[in-house]
Short mmCIF file of C-alpha atoms in Angstrom, two decimals:
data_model
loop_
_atom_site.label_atom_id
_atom_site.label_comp_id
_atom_site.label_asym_id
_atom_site.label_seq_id
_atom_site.Cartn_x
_atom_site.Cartn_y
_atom_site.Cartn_z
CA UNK A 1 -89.98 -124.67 -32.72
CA UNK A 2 -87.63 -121.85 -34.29
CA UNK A 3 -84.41 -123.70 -34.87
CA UNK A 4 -81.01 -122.24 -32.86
CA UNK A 5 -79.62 -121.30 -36.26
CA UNK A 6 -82.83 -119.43 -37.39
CA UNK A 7 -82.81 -117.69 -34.04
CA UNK A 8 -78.89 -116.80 -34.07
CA UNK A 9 -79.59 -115.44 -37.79
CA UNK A 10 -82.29 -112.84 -36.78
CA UNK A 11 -80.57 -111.82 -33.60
CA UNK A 12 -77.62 -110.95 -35.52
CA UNK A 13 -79.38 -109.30 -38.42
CA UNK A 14 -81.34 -107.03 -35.07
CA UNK A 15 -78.25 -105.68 -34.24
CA UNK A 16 -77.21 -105.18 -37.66
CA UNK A 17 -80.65 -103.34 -37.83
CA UNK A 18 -79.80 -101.30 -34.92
CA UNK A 19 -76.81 -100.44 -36.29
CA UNK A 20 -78.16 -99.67 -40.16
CA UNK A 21 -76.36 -96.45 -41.37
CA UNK A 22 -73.48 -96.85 -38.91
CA UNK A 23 -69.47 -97.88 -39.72
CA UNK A 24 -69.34 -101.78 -40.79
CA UNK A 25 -69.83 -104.30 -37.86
CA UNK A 26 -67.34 -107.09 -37.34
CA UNK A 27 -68.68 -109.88 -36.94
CA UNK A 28 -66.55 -111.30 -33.59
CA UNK A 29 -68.48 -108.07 -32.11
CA UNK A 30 -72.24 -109.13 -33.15
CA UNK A 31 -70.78 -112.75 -31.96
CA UNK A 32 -69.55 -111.44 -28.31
CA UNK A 33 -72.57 -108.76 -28.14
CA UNK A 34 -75.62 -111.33 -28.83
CA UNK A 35 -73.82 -114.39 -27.51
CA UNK A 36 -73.68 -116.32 -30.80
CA UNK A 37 -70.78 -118.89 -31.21
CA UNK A 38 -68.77 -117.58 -33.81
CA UNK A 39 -67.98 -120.67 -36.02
CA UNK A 40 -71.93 -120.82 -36.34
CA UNK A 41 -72.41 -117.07 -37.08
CA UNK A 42 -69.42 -117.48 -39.69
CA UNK A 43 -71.59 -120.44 -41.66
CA UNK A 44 -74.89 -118.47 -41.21
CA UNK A 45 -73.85 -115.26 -42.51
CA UNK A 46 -72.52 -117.01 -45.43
CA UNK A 47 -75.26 -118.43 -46.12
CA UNK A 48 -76.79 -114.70 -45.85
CA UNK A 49 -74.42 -112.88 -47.58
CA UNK A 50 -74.71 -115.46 -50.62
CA UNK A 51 -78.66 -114.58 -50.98
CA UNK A 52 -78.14 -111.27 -50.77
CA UNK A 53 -78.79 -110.24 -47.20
CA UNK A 54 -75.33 -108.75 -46.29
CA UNK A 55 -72.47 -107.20 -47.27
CA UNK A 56 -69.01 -107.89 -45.66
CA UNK A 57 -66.53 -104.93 -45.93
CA UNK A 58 -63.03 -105.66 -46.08
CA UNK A 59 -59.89 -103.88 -44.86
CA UNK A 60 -59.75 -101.52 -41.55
CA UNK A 61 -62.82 -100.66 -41.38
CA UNK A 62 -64.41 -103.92 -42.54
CA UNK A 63 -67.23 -105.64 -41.35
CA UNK A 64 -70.84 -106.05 -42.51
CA UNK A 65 -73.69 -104.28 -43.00
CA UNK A 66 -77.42 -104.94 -44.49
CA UNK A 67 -77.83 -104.91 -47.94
CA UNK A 68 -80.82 -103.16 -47.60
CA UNK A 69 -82.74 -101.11 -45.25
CA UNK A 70 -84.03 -103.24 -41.93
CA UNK A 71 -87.92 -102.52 -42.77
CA UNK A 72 -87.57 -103.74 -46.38
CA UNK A 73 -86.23 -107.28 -44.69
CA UNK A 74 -88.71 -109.76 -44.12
CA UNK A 75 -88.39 -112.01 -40.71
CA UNK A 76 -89.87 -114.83 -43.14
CA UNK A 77 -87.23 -114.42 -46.02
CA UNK A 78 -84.65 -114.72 -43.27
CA UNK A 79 -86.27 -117.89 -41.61
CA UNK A 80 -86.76 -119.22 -45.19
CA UNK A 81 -83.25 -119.07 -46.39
CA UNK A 82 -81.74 -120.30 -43.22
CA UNK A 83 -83.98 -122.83 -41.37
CA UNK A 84 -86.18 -123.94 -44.86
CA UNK A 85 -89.55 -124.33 -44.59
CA UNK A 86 -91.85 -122.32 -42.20
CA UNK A 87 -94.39 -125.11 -42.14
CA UNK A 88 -94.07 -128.01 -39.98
CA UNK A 89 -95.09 -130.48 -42.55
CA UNK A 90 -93.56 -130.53 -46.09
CA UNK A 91 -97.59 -131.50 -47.88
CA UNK A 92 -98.32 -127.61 -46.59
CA UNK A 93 -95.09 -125.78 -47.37
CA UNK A 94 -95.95 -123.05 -50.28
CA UNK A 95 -92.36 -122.62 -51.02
CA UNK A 96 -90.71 -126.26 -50.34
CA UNK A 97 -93.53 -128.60 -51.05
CA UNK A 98 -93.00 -132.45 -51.14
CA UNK A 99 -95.77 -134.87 -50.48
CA UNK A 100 -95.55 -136.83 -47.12
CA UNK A 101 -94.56 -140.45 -47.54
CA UNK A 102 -96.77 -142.05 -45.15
CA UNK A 103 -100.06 -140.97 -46.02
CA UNK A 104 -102.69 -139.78 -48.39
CA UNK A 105 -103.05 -135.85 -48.90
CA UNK A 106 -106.30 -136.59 -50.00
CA UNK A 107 -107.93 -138.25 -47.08
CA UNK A 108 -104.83 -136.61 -44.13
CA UNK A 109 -106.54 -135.65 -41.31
CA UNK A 110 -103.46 -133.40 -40.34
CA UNK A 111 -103.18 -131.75 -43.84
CA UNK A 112 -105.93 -128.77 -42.61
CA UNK A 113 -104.97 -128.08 -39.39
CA UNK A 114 -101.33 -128.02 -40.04
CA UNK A 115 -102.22 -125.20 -43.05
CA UNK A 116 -104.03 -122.92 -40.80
CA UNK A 117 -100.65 -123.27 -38.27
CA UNK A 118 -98.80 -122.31 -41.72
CA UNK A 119 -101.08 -119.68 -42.42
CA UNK A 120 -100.86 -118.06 -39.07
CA UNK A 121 -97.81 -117.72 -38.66
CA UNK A 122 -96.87 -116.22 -42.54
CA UNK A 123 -99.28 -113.73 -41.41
CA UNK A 124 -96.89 -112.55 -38.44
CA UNK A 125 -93.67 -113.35 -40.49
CA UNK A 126 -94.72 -112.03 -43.55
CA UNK A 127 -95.82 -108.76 -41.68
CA UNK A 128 -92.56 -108.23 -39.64
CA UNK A 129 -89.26 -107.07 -41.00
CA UNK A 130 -85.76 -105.96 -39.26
CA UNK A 131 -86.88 -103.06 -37.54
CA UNK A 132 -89.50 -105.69 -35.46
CA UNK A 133 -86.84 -107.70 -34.09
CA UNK A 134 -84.35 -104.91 -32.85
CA UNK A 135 -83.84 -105.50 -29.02
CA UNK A 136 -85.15 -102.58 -26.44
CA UNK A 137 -83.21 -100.75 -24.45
CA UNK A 138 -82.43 -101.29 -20.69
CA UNK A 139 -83.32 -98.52 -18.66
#
C-alpha cells in the first residue's frame, strides 16, 4: 500500500505540475488546495527540495516551483526518495537491498513472486512522470 506521505508528496508535486511555468506556489496554498496537513508537507518537501526536486523562492513572491520540467520527473524517483523502497520485501529491492532475516533467499518461496510484484509495478512507475499524476478538471 502507497504510504500517506508518498501519496501527499505526489499530490503536491501534481499541482506543482499543473502549475509548471507559473509565479512560485506557497506552500500553505498546495496544503489548503490538496488537503495536505501542513506540518507534514513542510517535512516532505524538505526532504524534496534536499534531492533536488524543488526549489523554494523566497521574498514576495516566494514559493516553490519544480526543479525541472513535470515529464522529466519520474513517479518512482519521487516514491523512492520519500517512502524508500518500491518493493514490499527488502531480498527484492534493486535500489535498497538487505537480505531477509528469517529465511533463506536461496530456497524462499516468496522471493519470485514478490519480484514479479516489483517488476510490475517499476514498469508503471518507471513509465509515469509529473504530467501523469496532474488531477482533471471538473466540468
Amino acid at each position: 500500500m502507497l504510504s500517506r506521505k508518498s501519496k501527499y508528496a505526489l499530490k503536491a508535486l501534481g499541482y506543482l505540475a499543473k502549475h509548471h511555468g507559473d509565479r512560485p506556489v506557497l506552500m500553505s496554498t498546495i496544503a489548503r488546495e490538496k488537503n495536505i496537513p501542513l506540518a507534514f508537507l513542510e517535512n516532505i518537501f524538505h526532504e524534496l527540495k534536499k534531492a533536488g526536486f524543488l526549489i523554494s523562492h523566497r521574498g514576495r513572491f516566494g514559493g516553490y516551483t519544480l526543479a525541472e520540467a513535470p515529464h522529466q520527473i519520474k513517479v518512482s524517483a519521487i516514491i523512492r526518495i520519500v517512502n524508500g523502497p518500491i518493493a514490499m520485501l527488502p531480498c527484492v529491492s534493486l535500489n535498497f537491498y538487505a537480505t531477509c532475516n528469517d529465511c533463506c533467499e536461496a530456497t524462499c518461496g516468496l522471493r519470485g513472486i514478490f519480484q514479479d510484484a516489483r517488476d510490475a509495478l517499476l514498469k508503471v512507475f518507471e513509465n509515469r512522470t509529473l504530467i501523469d499524476i496532474i488531477d482533471s478538471e471538473v466540468e
